[in-house]
Coordinates of C-alpha atoms in Angstrom, one line a residue:
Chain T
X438 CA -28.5 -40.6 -1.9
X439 CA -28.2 -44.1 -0.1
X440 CA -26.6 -43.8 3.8
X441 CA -23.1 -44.0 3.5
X442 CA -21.0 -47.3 3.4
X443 CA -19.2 -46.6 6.4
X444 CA -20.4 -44.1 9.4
X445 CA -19.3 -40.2 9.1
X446 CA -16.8 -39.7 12.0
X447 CA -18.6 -36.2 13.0
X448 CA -19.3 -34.6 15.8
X449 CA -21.8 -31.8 16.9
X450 CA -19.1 -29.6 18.6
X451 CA -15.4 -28.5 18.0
X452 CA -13.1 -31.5 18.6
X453 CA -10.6 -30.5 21.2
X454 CA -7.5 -32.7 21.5
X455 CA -5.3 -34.1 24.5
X456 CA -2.6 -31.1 25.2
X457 CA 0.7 -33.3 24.1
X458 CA -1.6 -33.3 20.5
X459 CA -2.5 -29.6 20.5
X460 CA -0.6 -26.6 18.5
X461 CA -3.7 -24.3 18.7
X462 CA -6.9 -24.0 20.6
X463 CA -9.8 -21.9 20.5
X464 CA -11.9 -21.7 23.4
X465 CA -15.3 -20.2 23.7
X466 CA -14.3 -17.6 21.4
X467 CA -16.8 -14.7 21.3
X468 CA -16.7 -11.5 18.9
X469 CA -19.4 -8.9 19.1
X470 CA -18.5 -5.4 16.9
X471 CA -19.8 -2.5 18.7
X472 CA -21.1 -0.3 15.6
X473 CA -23.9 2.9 15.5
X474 CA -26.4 0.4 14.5
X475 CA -26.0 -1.8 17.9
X476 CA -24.0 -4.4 18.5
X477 CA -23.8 -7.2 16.4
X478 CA -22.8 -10.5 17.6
X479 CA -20.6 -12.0 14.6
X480 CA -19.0 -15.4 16.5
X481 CA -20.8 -16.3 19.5
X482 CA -19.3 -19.4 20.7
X483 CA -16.5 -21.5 19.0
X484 CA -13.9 -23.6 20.9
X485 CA -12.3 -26.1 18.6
X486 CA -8.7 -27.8 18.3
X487 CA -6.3 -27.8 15.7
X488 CA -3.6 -30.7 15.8
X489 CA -0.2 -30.6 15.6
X490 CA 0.7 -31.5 11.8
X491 CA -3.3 -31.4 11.0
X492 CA -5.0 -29.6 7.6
X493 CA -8.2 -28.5 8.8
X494 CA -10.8 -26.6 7.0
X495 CA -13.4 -24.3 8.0
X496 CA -16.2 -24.1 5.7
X497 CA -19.5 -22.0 6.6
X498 CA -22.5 -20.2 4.7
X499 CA -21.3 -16.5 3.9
X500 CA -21.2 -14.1 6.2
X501 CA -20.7 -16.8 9.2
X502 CA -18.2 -15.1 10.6
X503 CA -15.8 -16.8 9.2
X504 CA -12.7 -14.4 8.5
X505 CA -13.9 -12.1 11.7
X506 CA -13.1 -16.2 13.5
X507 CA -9.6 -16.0 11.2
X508 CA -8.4 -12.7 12.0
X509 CA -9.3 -13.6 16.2
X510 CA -7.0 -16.5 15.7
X511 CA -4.3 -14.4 14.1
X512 CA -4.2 -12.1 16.7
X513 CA -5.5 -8.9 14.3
X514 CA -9.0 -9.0 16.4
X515 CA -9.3 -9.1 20.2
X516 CA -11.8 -11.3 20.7
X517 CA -15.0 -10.3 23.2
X518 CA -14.6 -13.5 25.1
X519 CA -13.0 -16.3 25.1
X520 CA -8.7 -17.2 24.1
X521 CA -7.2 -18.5 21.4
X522 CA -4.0 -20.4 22.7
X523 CA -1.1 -21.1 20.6
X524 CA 1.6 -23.6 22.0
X525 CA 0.1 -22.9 25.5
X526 CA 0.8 -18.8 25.3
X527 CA -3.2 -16.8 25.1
X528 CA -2.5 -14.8 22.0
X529 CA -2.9 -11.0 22.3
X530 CA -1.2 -9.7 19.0
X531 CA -0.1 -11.7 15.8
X532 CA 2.2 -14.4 16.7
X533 CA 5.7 -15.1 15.2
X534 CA 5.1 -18.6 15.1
X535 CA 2.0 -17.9 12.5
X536 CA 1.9 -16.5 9.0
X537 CA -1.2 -15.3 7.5
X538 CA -2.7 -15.5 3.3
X539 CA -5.4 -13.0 3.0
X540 CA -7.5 -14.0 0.2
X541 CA -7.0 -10.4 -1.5
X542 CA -3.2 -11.7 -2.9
X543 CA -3.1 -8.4 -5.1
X544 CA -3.6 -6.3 -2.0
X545 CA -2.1 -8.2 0.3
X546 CA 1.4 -7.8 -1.5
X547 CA 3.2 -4.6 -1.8
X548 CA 3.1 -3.2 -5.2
X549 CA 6.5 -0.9 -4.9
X550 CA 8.4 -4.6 -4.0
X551 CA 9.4 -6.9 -6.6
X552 CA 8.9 -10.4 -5.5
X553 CA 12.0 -11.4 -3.8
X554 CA 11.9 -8.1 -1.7
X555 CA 8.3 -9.1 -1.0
X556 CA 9.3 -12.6 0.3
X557 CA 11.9 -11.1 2.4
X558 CA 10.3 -8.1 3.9
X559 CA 8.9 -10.3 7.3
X560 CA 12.4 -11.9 7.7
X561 CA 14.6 -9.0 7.2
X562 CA 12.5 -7.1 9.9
X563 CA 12.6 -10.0 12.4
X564 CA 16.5 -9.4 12.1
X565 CA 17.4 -12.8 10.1
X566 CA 20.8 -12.3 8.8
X567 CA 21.5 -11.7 5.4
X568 CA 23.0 -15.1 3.7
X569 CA 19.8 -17.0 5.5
X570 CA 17.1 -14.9 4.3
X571 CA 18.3 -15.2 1.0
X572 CA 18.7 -19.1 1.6
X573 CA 14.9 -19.2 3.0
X574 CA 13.7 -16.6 -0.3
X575 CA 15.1 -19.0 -2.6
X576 CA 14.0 -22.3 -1.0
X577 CA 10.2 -20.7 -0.7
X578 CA 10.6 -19.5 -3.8
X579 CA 11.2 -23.0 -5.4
X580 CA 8.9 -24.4 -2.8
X581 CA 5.5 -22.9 -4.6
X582 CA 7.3 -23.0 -8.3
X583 CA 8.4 -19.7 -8.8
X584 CA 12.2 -19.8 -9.2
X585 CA 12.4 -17.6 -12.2
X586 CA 10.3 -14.2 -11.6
X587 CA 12.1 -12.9 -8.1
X588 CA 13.1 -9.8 -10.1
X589 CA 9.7 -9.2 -11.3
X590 CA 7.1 -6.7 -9.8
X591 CA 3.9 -9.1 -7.8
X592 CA 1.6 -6.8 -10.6
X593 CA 3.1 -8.5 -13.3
X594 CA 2.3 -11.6 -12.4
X595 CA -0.9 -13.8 -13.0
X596 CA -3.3 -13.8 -10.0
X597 CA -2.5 -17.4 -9.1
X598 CA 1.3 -16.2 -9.4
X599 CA 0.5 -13.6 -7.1
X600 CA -0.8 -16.2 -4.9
X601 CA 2.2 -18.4 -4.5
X602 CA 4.1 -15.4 -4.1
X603 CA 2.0 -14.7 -0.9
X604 CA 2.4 -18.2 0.1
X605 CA 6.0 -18.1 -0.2
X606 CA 6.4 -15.4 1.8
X607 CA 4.3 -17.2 4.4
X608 CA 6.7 -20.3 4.3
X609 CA 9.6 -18.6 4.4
X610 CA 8.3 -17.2 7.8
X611 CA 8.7 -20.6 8.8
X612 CA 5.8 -20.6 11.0
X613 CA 4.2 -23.2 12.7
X614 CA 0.7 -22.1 12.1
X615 CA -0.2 -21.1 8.3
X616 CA -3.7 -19.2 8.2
X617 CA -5.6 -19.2 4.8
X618 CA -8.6 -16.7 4.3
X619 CA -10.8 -17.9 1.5
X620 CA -7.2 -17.7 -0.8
X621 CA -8.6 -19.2 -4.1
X622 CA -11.4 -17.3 -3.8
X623 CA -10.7 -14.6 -6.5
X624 CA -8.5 -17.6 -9.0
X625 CA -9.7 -19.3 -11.7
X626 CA -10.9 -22.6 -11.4
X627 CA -7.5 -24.5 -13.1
X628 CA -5.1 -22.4 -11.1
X629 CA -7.1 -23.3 -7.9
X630 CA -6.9 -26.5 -8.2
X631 CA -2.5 -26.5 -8.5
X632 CA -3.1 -24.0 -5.5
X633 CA -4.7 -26.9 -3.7
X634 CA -2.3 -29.2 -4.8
X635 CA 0.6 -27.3 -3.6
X636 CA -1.0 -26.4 -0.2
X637 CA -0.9 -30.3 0.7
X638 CA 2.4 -30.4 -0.9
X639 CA 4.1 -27.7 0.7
X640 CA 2.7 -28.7 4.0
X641 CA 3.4 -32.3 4.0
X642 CA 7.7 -30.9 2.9
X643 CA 7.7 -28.8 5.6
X644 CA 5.6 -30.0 8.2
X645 CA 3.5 -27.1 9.0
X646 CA -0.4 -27.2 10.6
X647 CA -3.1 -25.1 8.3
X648 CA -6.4 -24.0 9.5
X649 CA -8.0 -23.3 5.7
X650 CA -11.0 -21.0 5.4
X651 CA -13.4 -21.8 2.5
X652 CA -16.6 -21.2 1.6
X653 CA -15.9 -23.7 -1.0
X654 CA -17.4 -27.4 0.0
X655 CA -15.4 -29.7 -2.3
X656 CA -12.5 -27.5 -1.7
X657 CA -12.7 -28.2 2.3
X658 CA -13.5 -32.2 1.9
X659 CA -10.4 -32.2 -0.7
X660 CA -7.9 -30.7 1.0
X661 CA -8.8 -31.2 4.4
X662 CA -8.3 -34.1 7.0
X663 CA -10.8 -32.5 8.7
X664 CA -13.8 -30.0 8.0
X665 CA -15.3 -27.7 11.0
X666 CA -18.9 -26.1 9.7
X667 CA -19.9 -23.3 10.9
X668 CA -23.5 -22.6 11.6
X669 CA -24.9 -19.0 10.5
X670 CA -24.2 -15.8 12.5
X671 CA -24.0 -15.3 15.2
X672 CA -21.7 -18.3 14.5
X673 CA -21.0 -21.7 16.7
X674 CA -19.7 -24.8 15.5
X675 CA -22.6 -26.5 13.7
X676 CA -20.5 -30.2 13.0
X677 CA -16.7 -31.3 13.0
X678 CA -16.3 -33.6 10.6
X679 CA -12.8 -35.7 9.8
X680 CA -12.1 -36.6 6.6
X681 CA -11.2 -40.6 6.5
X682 CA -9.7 -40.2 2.3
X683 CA -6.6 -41.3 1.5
X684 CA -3.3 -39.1 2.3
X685 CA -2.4 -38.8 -1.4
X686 CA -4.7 -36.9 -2.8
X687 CA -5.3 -36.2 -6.5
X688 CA -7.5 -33.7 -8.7
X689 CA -9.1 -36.7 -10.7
X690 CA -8.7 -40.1 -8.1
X691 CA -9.5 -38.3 -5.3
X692 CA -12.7 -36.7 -6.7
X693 CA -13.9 -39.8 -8.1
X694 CA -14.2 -42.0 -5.1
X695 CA -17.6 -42.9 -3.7
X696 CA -15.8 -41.6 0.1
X697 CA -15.5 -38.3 -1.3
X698 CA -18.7 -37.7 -2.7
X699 CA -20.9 -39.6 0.7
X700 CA -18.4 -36.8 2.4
X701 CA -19.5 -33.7 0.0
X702 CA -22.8 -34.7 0.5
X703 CA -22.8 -34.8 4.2
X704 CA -20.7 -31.5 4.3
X705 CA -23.3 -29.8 1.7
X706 CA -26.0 -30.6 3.8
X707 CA -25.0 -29.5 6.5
X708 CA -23.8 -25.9 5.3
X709 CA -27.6 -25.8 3.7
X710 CA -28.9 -26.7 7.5
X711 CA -26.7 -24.1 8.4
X712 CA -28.3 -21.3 5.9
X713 CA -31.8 -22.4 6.7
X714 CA -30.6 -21.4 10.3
X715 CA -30.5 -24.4 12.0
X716 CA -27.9 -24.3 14.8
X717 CA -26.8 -26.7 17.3
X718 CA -27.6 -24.4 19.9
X719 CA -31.0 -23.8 19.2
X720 CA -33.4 -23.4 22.1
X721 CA -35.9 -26.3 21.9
X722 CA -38.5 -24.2 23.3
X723 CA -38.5 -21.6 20.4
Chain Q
X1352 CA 15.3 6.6 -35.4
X1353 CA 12.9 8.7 -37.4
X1354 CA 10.3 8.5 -35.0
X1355 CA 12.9 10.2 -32.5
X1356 CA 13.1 12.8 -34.7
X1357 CA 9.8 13.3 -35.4
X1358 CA 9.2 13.1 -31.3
X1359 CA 11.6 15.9 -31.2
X1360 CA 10.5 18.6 -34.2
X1361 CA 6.8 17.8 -32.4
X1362 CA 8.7 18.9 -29.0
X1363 CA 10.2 22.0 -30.5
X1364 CA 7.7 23.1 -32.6
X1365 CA 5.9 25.3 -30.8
X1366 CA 8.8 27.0 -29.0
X1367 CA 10.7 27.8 -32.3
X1368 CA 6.8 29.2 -33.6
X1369 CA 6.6 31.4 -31.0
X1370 CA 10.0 33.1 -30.9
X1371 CA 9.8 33.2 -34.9
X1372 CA 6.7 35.0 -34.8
X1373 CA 7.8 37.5 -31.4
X1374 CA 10.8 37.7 -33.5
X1375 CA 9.1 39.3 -36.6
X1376 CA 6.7 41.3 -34.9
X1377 CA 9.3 43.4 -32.7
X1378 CA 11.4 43.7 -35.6
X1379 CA 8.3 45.2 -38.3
X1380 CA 7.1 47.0 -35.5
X1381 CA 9.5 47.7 -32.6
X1382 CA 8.2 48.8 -29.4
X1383 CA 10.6 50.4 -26.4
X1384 CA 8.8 47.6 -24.2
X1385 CA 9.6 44.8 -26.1
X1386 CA 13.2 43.7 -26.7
X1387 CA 14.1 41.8 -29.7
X1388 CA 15.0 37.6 -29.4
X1389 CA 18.9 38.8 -29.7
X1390 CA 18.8 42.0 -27.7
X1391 CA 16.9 39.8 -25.2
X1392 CA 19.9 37.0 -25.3
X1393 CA 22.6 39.4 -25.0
X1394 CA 21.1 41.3 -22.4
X1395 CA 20.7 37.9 -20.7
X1396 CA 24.3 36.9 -20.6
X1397 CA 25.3 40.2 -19.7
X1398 CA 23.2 41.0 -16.8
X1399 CA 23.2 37.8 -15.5
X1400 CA 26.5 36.3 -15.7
X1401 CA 28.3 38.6 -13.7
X1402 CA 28.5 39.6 -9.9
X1403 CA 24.8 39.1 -9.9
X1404 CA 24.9 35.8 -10.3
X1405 CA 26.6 35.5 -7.1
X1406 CA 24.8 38.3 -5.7
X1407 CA 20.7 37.9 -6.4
X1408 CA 20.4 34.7 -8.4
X1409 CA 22.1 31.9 -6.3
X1410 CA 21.2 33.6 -2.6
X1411 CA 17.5 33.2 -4.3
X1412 CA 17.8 29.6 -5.4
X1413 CA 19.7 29.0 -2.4
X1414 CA 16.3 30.2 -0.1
X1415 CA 14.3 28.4 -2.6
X1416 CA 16.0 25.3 -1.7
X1417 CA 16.1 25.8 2.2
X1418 CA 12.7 27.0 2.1
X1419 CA 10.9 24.2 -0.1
X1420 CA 13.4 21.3 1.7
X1421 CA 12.2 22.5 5.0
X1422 CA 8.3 22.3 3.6
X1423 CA 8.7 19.1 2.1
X1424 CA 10.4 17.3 5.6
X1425 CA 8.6 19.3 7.4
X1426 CA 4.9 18.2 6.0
X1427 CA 5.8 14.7 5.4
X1428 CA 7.1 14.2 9.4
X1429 CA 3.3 15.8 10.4
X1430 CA 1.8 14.5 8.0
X1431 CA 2.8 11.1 8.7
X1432 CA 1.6 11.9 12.6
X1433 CA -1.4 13.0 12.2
X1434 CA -2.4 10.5 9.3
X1435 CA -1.8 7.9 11.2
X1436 CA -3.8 9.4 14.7
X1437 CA -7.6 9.8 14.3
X1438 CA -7.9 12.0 16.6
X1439 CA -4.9 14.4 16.3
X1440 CA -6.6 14.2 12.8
X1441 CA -10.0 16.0 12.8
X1442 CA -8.2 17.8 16.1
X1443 CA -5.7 19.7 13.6
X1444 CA -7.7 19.6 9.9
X1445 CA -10.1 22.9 10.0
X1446 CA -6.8 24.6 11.2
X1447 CA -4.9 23.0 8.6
X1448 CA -7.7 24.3 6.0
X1449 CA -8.1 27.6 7.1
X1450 CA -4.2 28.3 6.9
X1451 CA -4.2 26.5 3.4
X1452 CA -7.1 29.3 2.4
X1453 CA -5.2 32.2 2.9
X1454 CA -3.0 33.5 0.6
X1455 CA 0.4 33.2 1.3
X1456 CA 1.8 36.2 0.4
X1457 CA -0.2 38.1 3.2
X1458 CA 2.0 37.1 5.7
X1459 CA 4.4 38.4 4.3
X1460 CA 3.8 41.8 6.3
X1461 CA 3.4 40.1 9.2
X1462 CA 7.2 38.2 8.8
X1463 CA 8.6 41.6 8.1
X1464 CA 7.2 42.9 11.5
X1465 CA 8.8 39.8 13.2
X1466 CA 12.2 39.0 11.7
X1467 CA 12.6 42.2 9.4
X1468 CA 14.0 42.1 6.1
X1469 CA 16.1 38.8 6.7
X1470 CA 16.7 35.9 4.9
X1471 CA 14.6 34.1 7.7
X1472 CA 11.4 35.9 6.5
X1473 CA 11.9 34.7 2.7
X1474 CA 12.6 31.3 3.8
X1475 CA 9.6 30.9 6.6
X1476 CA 7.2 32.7 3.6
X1477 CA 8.1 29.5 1.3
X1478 CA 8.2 27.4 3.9
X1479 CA 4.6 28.6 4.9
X1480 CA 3.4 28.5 1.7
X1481 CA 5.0 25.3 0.2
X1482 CA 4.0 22.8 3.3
X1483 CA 0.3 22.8 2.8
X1484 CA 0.0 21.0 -0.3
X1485 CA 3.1 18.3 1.0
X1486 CA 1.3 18.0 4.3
X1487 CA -2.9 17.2 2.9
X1488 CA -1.5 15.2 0.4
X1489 CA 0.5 13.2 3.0
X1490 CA -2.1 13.0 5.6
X1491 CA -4.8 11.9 3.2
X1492 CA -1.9 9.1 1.3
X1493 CA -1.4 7.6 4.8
X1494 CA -4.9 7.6 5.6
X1495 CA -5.7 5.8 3.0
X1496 CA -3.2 2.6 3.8
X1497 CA -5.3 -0.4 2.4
X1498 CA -6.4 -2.3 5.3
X1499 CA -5.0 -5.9 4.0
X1500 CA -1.5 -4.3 3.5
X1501 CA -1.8 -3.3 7.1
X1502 CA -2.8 -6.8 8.6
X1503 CA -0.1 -8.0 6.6
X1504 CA 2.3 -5.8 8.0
X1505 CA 0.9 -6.4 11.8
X1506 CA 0.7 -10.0 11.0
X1507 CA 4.2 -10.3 10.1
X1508 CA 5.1 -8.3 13.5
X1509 CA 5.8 -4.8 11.2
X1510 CA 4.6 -2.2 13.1
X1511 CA 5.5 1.3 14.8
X1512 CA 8.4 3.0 12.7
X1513 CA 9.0 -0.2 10.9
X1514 CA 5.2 -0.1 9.5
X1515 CA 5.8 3.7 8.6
X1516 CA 9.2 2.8 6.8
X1517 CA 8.0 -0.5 4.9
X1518 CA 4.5 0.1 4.3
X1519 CA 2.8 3.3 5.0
X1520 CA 5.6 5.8 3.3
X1521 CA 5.7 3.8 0.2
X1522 CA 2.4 3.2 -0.2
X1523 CA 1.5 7.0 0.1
X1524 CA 4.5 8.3 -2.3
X1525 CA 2.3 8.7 -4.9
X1526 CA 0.4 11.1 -3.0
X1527 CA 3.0 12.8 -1.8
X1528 CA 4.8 13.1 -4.5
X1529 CA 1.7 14.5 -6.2
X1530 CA 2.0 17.2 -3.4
X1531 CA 5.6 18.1 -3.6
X1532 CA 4.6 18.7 -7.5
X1533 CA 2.2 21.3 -6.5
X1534 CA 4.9 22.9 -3.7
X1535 CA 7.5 23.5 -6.5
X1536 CA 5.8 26.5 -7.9
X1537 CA 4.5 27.5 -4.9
X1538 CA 7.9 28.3 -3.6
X1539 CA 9.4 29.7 -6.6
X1540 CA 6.4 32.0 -6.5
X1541 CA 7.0 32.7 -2.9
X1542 CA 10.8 33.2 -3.3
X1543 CA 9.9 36.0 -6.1
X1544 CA 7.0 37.8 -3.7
X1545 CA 8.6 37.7 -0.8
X1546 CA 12.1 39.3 -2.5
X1547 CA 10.2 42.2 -4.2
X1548 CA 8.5 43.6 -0.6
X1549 CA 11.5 44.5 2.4
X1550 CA 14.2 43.5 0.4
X1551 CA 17.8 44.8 -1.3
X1552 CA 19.0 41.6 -2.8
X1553 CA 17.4 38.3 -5.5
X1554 CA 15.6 37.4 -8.4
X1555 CA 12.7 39.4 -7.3
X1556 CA 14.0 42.3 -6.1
X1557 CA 16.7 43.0 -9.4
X1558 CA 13.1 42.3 -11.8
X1559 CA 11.5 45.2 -10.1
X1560 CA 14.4 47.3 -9.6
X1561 CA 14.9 46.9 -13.7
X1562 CA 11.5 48.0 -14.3
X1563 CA 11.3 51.1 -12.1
X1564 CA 14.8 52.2 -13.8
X1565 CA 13.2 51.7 -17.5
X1566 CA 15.7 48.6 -17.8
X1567 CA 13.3 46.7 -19.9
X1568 CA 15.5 44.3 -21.6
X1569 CA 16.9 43.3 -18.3
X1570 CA 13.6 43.1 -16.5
X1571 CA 12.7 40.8 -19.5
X1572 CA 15.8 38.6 -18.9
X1573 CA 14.8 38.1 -15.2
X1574 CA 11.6 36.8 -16.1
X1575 CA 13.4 34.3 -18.4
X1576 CA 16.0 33.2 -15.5
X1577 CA 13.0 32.7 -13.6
X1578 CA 11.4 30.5 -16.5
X1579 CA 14.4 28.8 -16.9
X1580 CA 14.9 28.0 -13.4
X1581 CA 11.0 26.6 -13.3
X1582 CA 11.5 24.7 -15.7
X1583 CA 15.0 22.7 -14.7
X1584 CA 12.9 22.4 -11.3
X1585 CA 9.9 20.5 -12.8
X1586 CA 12.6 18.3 -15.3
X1587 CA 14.8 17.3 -12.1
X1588 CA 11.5 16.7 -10.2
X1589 CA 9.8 15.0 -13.2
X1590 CA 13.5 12.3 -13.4
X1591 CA 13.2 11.7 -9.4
X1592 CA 9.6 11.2 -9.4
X1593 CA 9.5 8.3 -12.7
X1594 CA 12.7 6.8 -10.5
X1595 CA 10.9 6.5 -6.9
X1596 CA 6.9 5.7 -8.2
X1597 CA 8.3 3.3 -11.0
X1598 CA 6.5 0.5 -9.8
X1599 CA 3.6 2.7 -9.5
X1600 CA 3.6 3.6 -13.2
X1601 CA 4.1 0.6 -14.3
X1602 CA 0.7 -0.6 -11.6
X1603 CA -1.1 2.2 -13.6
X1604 CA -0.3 1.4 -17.2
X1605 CA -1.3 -2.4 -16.6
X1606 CA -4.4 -1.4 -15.1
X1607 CA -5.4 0.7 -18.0
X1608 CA -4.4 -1.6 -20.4

């Protein structure tokens, strides 16, 4: 592979942004799990920023750390050491201005409500009235394609449906923050790429920031507009990369252009650096 | 239409066998002990649709229905506590499994000692009896909340009695519907025992009264109330159950193709 045209905007660290830029930052986030074994040191230091309005991805080897990192951010997982800061408030519990996809849709959903019920479950419980919750259901609802199954049980429908349902339910939310945990990771490879799709669409309608969890390399460089690697565990940021491809992105353009591949390259690399165990952090002297 | 029909000769079949066949046996050879199909009818309406209906059978359905309601509320409310406490967990099981080993019916004596021959006895003996299955089954359902559907729920800001309400009681009806299903019998076997020791009025009680007198017809007819009542108890439990778990049947018969 010949150097790229132009240079790689990268940088060996999280990129943190000016405050009047910032909806969430991580800062020397630390999480070590006490278990029988010892303790193991899953995420040993990450401090990174995510932009207001911004698509970032976080790709990593498996088993960097990377949805012990997700769940920290979402306030399910104290962390050891270190804050995660969302619109200038430390977060100590899950935040209302975030909604969370967990990549296991079918589990994530509740089997005994159909999929309206399932939409509306987080609003009617944060006490939104009854004409606006159904005026949010519906709008989500037609936001990820799914106007004509809210009567239907989430069980009955395909895993990718299952999916959007979970993703509705998250926009309807309205957060400001969407987390995604590896959410394509269990669809097949046609549905993920309208998942994709829709991500970039839903976010650019609504004008919400996603931090997007993948172990997935061309999924981070597609969607993203930028791409934080990991390094292996214990995990640090191993390279922030943004992601200089046109706004509009499409399946077949996008894919095709000489950018994206110099930037899959570069990403793929890395993560292989990453598994080999090179880290940023390394100790010259070992 | 026909397969209806066919569905309900199948349904039948065996019933209409078996009283066919009792039928001609006690008539070829007729034994003091063994009523006939119409004796046994007749007797039925006349013994039990008369004062006694008012007298033994309703006060027994009656502590049936207090005694299992009470079990049922009763081992869903602790069950829901403890499930959902770690500690108050292995605190309370081996109490919980030693009082699920005995047999019920020997506290029975002991009830007598304390309330005497009261309605409170019969109705604490089917309460005692009835809650254990309600209350495992409920503490295991809740313990088993899938971990996802709980971050969901905390990461939607669902928690405390809201969580309980929208996530964990759902998601463990199954189970404790599965338990109620096993209380049912237990308390219509308790209701029986605990009217035939310390007591002067019920199902139990008139059943054993008939057979020390040599009533054998009637003693036969209060076994059949008694099969009769089981019976409407599993049906009505059987229509509420397929209404609540619906989406939980229809889960299963997906999943197995």
């Amino acid at each position: 592979m010949a150097e790229p045209t132009t240079p790689l905007h990268t940088v060996s660290h999280g990129r943190t942004l000016p405050p009047e830029e910032t909806l969430l930052s991580v800062r020397g986030l630390r999480k070590v799990y006490h278990t029988d074994g010892g303790d193991i040191e899953a995420v040993r230091d990450l401090t990174f920023d995510l932009g207001k309005n911004e698509l970032t991805c976080l790709v990593g080897p498996s088993g960097s750390g990377k949805t012990t990192l997700l769940k920290c951010t979402a306030g399910l997982l104290a962390p050891t050491s270190g804050e995660v800061i969302l619109d200038g408030k430390t977060v100590t519990g899950p935040p209302k201005k975030m909604a969370v996809v967990f990549q296991e849709y079918g589990r994530s959903l509740f089997p005994w409500l159909r999929v309206a019920a399932n939409v509306e479950l987080p609003l009617k419980h944060a006490g939104v009235d009854k004409a606006k919750r159904t005026a949010l259901v519906e709008e989500a609802l037609h936001n990820v394609g799914l106007d004509h199954v809210p009567q239907s049980y989430p069980w009955q429908l395909s895993g990718g449906m299952q999916q959007r349902v979970a993703i509705a339910r998250a926009i309807a939310y309205q957060p400001e923050v969407l987390l995604m945990d590896e959410p394509f990771a269990a669809v097949d490879a046609q549905t993920r790429a309208d998942l994709e799709d829709l991500v970039r669409k839903v976010r650019k309608e609504l004008g919400i920031s996603v931090l997007f969890v993948t172990h997935d390399i061309d999924e981070s460089v597609y969607l993203g507009e930028r791409v934080i690697m990991l390094s292996n565990s214990p995990t640090v940021v191993q390279e922030d990369l943004l992601v200089d491809l046109p706004e509009e992105r499409d399946q077949l353009e996008t894919r095709a252009l000489p950018r994206f591949t110099e930037l899959r390259h570069h990403v793929y690399e890395q993560i292989q650096l990453a598994k080999k165990g090179f880290r940023p952090d390394a100790d010259p002297a070992q | 239409m026909k397969r209806v029909l066919s569905g309900v000769a199948f349904t039948v079949a065996l019933p209409i066998i078996l009283i066919v066949l009792w039928w001609i046996f006690s008539t070829v050879s007729p034994s003091f002990f063994v009523p006939t199909p119409p004796e046994l009818i007749s007797t039925f309406f006349d013994t039990w649709f008369g004062p006694r209906l008012w007298n033994d059978v309703l006060p027994s359905i009656a502590r049936f229905a207090v005694g299992v309601s009470i079990a049922i509320a009763l081992g869903i409310v602790v069950g829901l506590l403890v499930g959902l406490n770690r500690d108050l967990r292995s605190f309370t099981e081996p109490v919980f499994e030693f009082f699920r080993a005995l047999p019920p019916p020997v506290i029975i004596p002991v009830l007598l000692l304390l309330f005497g021959p009261s309605n409170t006895t019969k109705v604490v003996v089917i309460v005692l009896a009835a809650i254990w299955p309600v209350l495992l089954n409920t503490i295991e359902g809740v313990r088993a909340a899938d971990p996802v559907q709980s971050d969901t729920s905390r990461s939607y800001g669902i928690t405390g009695f809201a969580r309980v309400r929208y996530q964990i009681l759902p998601g463990a009806a199954p189970q404790i519907l599965a338990g109620i299903r096993q209380a049912l019998p237990i308390g219509l076997i308790l209701m029986v025992i605990s009217e035939m020791f310390g007591a002067f009025a019920g199902l139990g009680f008139s059943i054993i009264q008939f057979q020390r007198r040599f009533a054998i017809p009637e003693m036969w007819s209060g076994i059949l109330v008694l099969g009769l009542l089981g019976y409407t108890v599993a049906v009505v439990f059987r229509a509420v159950e397929r209404r609540i778990l619906r989406w939980y049947y229809g889960l299963k018969e997906l999943e197995n193709g």
